mmCIF file of N, CA and C in Angstrom:
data_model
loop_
_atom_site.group_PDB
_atom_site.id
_atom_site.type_symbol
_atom_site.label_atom_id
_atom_site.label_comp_id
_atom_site.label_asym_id
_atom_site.label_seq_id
_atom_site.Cartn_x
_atom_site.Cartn_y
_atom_site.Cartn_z
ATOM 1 N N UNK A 815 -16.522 131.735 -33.595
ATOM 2 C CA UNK A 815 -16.194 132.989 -32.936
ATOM 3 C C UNK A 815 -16.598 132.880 -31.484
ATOM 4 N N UNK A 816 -15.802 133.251 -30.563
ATOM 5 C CA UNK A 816 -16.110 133.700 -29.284
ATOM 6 C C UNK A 816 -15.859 135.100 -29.024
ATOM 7 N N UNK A 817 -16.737 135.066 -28.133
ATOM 8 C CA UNK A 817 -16.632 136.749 -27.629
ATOM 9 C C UNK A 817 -16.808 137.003 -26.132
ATOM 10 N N UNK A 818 -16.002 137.371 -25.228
ATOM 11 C CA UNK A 818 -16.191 137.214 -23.749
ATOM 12 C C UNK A 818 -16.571 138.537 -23.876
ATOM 13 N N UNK A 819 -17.800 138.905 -23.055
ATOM 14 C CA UNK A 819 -18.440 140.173 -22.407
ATOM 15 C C UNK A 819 -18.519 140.367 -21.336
ATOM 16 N N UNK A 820 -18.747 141.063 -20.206
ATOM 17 C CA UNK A 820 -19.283 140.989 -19.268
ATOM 18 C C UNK A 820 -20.351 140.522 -18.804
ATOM 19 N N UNK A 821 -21.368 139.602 -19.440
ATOM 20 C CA UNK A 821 -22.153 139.173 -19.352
ATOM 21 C C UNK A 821 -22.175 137.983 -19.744
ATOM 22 N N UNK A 822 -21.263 137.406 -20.498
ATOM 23 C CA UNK A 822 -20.912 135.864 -21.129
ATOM 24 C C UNK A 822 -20.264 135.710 -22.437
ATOM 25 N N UNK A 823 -20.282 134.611 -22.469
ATOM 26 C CA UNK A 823 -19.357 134.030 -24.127
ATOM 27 C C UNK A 823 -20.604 133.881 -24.779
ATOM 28 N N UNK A 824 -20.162 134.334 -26.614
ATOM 29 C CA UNK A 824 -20.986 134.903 -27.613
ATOM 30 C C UNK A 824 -19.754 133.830 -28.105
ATOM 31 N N UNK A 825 -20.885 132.712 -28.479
ATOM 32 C CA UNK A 825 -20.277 131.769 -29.798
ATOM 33 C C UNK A 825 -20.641 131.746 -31.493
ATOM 34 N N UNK A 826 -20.270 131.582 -32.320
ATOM 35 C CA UNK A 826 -21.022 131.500 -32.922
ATOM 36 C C UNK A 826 -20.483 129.958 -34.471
ATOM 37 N N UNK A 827 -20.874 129.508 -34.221
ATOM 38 C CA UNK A 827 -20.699 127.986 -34.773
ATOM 39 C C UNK A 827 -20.484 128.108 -36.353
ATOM 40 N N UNK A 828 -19.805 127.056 -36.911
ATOM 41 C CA UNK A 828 -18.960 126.918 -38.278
ATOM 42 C C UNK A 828 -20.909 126.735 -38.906
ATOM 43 N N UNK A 829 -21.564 125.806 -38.387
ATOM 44 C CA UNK A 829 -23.136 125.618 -39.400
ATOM 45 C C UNK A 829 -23.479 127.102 -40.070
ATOM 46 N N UNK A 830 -23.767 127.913 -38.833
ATOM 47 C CA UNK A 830 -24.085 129.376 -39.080
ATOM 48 C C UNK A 830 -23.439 129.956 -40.063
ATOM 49 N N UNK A 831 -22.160 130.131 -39.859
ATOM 50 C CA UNK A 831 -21.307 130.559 -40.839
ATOM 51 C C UNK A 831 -21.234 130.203 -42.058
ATOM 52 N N UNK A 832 -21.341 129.017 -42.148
ATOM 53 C CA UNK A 832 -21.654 127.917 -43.521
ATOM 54 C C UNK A 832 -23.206 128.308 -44.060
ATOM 55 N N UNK A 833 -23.929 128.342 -43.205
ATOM 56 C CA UNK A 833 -25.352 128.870 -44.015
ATOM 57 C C UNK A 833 -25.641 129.967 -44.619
ATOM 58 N N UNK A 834 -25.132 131.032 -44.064
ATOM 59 C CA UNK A 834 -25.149 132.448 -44.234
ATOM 60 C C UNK A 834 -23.986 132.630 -45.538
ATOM 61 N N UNK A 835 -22.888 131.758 -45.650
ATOM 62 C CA UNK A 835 -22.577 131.624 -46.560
ATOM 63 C C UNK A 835 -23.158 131.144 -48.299
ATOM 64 N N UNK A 836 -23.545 129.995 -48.036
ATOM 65 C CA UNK A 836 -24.400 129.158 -48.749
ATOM 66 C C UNK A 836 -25.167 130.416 -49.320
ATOM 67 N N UNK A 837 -26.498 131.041 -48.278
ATOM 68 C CA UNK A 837 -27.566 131.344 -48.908
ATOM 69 C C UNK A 837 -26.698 133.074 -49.595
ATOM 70 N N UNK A 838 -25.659 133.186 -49.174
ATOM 71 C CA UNK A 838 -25.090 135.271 -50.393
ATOM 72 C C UNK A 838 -24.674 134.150 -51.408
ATOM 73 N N UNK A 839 -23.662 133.374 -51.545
ATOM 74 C CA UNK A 839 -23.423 132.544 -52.658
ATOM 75 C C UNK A 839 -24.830 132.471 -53.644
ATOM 76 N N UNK A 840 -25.673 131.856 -53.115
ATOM 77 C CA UNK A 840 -26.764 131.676 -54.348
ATOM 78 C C UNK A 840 -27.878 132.508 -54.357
ATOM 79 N N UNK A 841 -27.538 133.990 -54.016
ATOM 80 C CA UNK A 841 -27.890 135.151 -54.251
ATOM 81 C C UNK A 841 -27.119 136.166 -55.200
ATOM 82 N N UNK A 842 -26.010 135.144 -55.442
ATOM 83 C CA UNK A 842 -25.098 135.811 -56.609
ATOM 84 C C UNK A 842 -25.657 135.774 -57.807
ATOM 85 N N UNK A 843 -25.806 136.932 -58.925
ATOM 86 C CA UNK A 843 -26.242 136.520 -60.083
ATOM 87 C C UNK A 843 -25.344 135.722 -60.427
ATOM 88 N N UNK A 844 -25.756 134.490 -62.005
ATOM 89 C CA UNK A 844 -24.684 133.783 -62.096
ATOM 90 C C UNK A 844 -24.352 132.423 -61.629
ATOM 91 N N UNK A 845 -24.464 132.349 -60.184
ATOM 92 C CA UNK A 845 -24.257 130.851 -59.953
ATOM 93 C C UNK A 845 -25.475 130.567 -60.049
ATOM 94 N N UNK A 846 -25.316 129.285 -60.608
ATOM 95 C CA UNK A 846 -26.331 128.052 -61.154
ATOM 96 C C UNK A 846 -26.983 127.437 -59.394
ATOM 97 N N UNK A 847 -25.937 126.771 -59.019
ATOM 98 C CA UNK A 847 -25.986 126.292 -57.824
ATOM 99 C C UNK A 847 -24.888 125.608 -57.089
ATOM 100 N N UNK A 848 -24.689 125.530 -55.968
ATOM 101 C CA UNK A 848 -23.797 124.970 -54.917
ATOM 102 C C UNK A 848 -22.972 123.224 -55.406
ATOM 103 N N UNK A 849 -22.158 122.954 -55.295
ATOM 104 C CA UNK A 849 -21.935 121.675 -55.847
ATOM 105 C C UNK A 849 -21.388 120.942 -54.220
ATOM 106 N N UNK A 850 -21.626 119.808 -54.506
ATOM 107 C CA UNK A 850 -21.423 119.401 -53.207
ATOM 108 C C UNK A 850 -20.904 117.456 -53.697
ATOM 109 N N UNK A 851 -19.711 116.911 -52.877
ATOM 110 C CA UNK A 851 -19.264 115.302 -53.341
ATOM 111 C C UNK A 851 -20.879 114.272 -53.490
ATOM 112 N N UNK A 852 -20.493 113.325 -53.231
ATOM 113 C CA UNK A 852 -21.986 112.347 -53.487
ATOM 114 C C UNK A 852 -22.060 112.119 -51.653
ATOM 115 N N UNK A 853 -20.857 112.054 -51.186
ATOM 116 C CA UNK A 853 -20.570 111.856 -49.367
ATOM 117 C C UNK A 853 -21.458 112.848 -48.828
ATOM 118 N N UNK A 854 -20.725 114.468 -49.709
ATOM 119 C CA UNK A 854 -21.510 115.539 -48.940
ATOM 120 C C UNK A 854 -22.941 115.626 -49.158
ATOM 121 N N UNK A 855 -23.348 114.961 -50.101
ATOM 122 C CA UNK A 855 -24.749 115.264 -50.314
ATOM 123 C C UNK A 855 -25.798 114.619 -49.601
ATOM 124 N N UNK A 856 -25.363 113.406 -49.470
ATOM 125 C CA UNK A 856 -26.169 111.968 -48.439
ATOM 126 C C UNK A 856 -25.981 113.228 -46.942
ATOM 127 N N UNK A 857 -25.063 113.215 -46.508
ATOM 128 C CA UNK A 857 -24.929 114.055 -45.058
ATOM 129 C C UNK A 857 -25.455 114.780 -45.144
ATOM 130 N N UNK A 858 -26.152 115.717 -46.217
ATOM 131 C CA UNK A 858 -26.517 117.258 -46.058
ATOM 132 C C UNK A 858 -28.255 116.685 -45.802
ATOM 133 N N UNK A 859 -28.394 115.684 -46.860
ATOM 134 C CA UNK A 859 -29.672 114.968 -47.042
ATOM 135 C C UNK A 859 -30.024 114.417 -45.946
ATOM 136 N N UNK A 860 -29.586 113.514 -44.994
ATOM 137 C CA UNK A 860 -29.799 113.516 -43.934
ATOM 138 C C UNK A 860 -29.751 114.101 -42.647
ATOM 139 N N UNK A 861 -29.088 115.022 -43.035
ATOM 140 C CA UNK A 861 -29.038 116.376 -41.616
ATOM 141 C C UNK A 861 -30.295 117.157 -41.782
ATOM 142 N N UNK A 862 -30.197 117.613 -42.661
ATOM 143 C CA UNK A 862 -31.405 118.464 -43.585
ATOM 144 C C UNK A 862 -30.310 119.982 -43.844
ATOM 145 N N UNK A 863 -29.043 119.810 -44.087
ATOM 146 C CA UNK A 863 -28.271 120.465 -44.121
ATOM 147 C C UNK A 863 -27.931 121.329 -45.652
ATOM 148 N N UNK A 864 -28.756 121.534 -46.519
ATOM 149 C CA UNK A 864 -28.814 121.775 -48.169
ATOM 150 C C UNK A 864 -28.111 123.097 -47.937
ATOM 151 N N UNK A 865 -28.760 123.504 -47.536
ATOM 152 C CA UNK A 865 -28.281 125.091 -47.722
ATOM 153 C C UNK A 865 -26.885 125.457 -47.459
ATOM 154 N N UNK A 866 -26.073 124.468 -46.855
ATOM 155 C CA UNK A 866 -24.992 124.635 -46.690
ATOM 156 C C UNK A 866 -23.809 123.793 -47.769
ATOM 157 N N UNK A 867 -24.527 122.767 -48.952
ATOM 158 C CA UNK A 867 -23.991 121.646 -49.628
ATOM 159 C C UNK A 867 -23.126 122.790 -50.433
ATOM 160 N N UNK A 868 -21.654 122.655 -50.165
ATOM 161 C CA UNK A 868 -20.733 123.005 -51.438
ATOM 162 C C UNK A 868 -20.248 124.299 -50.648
ATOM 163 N N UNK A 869 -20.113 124.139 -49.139
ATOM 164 C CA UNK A 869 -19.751 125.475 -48.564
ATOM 165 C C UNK A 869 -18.427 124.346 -47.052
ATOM 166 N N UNK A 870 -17.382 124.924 -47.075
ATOM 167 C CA UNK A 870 -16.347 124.328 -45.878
ATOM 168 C C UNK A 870 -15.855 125.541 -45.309
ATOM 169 N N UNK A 871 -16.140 125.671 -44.118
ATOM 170 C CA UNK A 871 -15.744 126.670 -43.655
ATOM 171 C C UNK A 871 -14.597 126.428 -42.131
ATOM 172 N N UNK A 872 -13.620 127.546 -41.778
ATOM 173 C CA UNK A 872 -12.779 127.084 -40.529
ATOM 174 C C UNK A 872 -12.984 128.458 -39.765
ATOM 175 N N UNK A 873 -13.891 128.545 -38.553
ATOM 176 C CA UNK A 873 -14.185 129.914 -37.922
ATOM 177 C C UNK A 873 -13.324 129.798 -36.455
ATOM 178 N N UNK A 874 -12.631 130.425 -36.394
ATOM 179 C CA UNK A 874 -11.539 130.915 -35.326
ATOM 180 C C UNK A 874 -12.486 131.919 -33.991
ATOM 181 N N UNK A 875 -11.435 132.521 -33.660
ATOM 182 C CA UNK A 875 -12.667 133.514 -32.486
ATOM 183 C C UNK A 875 -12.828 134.548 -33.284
ATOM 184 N N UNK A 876 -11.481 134.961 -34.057
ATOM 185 C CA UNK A 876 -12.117 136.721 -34.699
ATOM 186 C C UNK A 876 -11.590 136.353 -36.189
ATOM 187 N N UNK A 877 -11.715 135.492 -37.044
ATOM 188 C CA UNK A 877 -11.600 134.887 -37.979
ATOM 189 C C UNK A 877 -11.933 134.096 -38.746
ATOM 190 N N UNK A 878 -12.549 133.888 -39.895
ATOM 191 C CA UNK A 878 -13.476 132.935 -40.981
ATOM 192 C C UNK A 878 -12.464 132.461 -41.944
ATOM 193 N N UNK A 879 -12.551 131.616 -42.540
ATOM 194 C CA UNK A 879 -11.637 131.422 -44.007
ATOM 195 C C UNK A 879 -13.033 130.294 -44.589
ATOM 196 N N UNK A 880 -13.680 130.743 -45.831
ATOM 197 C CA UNK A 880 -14.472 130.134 -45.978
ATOM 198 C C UNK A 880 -14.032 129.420 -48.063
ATOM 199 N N UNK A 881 -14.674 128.137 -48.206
ATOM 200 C CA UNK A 881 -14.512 127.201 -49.488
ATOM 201 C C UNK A 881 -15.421 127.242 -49.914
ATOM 202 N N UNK A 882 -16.109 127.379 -50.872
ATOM 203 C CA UNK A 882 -17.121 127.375 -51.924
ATOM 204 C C UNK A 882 -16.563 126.484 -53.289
ATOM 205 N N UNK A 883 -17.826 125.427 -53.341
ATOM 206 C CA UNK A 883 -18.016 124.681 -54.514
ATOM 207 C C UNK A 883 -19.040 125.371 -55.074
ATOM 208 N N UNK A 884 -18.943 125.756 -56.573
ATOM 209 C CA UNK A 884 -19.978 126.193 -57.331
ATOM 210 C C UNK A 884 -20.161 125.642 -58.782
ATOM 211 N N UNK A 885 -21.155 126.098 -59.065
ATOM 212 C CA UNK A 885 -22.385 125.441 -60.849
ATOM 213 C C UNK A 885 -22.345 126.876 -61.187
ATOM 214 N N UNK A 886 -21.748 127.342 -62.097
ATOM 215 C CA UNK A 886 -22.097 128.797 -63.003
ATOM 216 C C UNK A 886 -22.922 128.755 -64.238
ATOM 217 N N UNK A 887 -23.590 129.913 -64.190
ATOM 218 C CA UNK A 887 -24.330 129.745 -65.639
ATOM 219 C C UNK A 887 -23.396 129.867 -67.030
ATOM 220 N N UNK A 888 -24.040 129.130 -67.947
ATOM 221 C CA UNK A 888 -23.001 128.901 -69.242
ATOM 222 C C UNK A 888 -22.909 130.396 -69.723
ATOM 223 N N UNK A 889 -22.183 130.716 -70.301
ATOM 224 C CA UNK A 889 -22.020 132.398 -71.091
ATOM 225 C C UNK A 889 -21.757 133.192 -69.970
ATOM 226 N N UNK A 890 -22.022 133.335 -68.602
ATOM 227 C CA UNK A 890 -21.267 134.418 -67.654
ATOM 228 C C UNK A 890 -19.997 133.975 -67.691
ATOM 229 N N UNK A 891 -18.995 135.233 -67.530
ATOM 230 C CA UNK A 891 -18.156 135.165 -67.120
ATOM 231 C C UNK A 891 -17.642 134.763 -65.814
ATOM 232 N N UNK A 892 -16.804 133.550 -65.514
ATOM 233 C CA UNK A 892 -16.361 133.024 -64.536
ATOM 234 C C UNK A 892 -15.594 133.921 -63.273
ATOM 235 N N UNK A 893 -14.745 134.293 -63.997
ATOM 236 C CA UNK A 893 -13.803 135.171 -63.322
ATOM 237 C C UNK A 893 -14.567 136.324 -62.355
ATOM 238 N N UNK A 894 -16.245 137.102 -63.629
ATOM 239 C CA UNK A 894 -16.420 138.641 -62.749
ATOM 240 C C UNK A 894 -17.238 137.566 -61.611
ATOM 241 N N UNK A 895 -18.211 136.078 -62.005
ATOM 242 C CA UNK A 895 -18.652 136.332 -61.425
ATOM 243 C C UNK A 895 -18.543 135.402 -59.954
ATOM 244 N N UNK A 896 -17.222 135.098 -60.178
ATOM 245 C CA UNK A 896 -16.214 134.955 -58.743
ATOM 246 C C UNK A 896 -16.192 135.794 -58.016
ATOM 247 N N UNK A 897 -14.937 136.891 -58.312
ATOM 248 C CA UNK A 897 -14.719 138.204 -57.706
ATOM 249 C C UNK A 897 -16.208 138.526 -57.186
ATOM 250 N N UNK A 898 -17.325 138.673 -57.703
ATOM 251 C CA UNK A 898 -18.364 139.463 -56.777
ATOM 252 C C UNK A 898 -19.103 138.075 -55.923
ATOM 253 N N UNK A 899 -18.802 137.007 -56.312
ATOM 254 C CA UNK A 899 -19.646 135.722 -55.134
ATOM 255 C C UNK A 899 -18.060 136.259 -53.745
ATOM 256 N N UNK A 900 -17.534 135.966 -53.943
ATOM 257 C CA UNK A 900 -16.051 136.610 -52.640
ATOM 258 C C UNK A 900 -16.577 137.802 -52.159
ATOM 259 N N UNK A 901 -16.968 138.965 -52.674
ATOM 260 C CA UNK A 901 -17.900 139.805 -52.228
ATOM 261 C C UNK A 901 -18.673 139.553 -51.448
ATOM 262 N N UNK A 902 -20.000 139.549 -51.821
ATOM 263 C CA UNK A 902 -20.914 139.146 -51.066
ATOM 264 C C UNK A 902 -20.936 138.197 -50.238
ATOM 265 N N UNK A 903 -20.339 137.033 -50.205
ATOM 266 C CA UNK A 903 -20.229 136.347 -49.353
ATOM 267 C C UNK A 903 -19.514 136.754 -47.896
ATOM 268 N N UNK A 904 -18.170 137.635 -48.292
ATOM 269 C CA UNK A 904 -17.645 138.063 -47.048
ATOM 270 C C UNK A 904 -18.386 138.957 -46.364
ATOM 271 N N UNK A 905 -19.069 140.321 -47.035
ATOM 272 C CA UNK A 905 -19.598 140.802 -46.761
ATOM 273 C C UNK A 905 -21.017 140.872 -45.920
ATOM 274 N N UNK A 906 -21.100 139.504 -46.281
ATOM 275 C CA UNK A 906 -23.105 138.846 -45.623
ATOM 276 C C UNK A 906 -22.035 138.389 -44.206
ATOM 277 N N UNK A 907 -21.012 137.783 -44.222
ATOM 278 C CA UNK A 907 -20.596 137.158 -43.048
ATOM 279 C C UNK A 907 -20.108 137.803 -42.252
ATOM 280 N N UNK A 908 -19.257 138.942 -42.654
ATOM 281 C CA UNK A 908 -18.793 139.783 -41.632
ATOM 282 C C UNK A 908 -19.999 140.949 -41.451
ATOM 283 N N UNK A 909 -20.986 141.015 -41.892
ATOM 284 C CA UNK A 909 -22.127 142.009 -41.446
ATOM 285 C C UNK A 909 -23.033 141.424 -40.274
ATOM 286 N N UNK A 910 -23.327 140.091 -40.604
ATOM 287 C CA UNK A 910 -23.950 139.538 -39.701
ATOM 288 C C UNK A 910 -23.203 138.580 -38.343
ATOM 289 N N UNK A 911 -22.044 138.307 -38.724
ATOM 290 C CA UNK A 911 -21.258 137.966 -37.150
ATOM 291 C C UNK A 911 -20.412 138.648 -36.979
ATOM 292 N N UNK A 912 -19.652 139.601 -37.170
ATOM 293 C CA UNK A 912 -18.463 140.683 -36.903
ATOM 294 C C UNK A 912 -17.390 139.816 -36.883
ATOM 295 N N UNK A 913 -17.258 138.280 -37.601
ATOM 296 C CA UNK A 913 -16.228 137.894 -37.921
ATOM 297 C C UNK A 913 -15.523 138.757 -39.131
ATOM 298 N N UNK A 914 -14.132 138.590 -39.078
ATOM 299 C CA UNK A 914 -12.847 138.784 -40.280
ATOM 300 C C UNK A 914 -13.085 137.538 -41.442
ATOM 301 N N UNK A 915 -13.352 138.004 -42.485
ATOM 302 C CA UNK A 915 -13.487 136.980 -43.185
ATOM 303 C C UNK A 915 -11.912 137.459 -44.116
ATOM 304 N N UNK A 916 -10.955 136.240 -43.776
ATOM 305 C CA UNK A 916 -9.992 136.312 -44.047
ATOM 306 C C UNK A 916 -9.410 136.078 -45.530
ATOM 307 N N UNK A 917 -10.291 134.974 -45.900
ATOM 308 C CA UNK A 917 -10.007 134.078 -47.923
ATOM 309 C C UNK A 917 -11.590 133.565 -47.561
ATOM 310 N N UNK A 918 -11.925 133.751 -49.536
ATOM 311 C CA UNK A 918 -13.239 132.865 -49.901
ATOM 312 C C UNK A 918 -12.835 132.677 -50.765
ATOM 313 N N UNK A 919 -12.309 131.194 -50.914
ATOM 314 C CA UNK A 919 -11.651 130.323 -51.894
ATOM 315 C C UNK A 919 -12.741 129.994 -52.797
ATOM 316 N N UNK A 920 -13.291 130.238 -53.982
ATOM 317 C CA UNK A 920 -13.947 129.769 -55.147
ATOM 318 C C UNK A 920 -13.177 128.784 -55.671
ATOM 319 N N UNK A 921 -14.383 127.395 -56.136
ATOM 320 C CA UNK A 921 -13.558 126.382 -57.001
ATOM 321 C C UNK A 921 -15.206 125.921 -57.870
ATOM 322 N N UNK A 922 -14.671 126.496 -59.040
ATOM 323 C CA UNK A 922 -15.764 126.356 -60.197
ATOM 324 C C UNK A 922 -15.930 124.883 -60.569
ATOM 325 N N UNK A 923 -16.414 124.063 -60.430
ATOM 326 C CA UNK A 923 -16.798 122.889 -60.622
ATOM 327 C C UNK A 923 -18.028 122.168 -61.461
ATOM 328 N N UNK A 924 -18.518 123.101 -62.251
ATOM 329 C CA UNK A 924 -19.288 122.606 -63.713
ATOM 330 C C UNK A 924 -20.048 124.049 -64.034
ATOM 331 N N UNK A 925 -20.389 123.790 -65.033
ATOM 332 C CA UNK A 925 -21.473 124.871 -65.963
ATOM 333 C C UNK A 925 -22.563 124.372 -65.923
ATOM 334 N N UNK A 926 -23.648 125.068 -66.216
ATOM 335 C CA UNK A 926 -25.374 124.841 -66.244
ATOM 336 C C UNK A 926 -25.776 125.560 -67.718
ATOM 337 N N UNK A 927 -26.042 124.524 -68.262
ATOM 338 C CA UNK A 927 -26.925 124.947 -69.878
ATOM 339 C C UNK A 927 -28.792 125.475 -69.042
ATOM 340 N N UNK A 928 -29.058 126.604 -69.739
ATOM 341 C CA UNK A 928 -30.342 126.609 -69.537
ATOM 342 C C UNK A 928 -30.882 125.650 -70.278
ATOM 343 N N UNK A 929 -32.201 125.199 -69.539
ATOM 344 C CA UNK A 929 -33.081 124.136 -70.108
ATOM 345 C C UNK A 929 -33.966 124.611 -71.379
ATOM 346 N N UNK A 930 -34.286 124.186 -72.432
ATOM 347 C CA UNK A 930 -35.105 124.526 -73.181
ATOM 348 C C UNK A 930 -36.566 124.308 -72.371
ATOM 349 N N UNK A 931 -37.155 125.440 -72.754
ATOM 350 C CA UNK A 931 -38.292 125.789 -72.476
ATOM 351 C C UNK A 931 -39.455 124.495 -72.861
ATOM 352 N N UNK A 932 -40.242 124.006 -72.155
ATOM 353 C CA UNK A 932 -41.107 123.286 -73.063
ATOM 354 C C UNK A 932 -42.231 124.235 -73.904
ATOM 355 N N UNK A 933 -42.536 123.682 -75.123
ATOM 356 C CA UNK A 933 -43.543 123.670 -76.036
ATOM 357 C C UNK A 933 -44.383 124.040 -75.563
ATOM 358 N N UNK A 934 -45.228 124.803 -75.648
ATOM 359 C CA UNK A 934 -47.135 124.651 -75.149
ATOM 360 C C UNK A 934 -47.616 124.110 -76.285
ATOM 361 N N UNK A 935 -48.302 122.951 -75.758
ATOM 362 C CA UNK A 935 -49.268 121.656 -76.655
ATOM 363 C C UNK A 935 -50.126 122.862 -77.523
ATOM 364 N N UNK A 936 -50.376 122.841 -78.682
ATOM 365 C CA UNK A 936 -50.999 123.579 -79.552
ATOM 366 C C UNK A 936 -52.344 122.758 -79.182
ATOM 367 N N UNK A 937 -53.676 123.479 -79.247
ATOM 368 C CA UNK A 937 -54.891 123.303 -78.691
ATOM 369 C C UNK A 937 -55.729 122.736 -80.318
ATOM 370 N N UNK A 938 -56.307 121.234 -79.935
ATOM 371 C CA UNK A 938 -56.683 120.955 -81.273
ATOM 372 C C UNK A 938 -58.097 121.447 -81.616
ATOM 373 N N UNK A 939 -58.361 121.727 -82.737
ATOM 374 C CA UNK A 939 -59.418 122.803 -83.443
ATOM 375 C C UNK A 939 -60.705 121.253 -83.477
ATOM 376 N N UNK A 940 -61.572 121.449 -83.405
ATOM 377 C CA UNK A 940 -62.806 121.098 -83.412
ATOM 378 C C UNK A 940 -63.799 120.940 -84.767
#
């Protein structure tokens, strides 16, 4: 985004946009976590870029169109809990940069079994 004022140009960069994305995404109930290629992950790993792994975004001057890779939890529903990650996500982005968030393309890309709990070691009697 640019913004000419009378006082100067107001940029605001695809990272930003991508982060602020990232972090309403995994504030969604529901998603497991962000999915990201083995390419994107080394790059994110060496940028120190995580928070953004499984997020592509294209920010114009008064326009966003943002991609989300996601991990859903097993037994939610996919579908509601798409529709409300597109929510919040546009909503965190256009609240905090007064960009148009135009499409938030969801692409579901695995399920997450909860882990079984471990055992607590039973305490041996004396």
């Amino acid at each position: 985004m640019t913004e000419d004022n009378q006082t100067g140009i107001i940029r605001i960069s695809d990272d930003v946009v991508a982060t602020i994305a990232g972090l309403a995404a995994l504030e969604t109930p529901g998603i497991a976590a962000m999915s990201g290629g083995i390419s994107e992950g080394l790059a994110k790993r060496l940028s120190g870029k995580n928070v953004q792994k499984g997020v592509s975004v294209e920010v114009g001057q008064l326009e966003a169109a943002i991609d989300l890779r996601i991990i859903v939890h097993y037994g939610i529903p996919i579908q509601e809990v798409s529709h409300q990650l597109q929510r919040n996500v546009r909503e965190a982005v256009a609240n905090m940069t007064g960009l148009q968030v135009v499409e938030v393309n969801v692409k579901v890309e695995g399920v997450a079994f909860k882990e079984e709990e471990p055992e607590e070691p039973q305490q041996r009697l004396k």
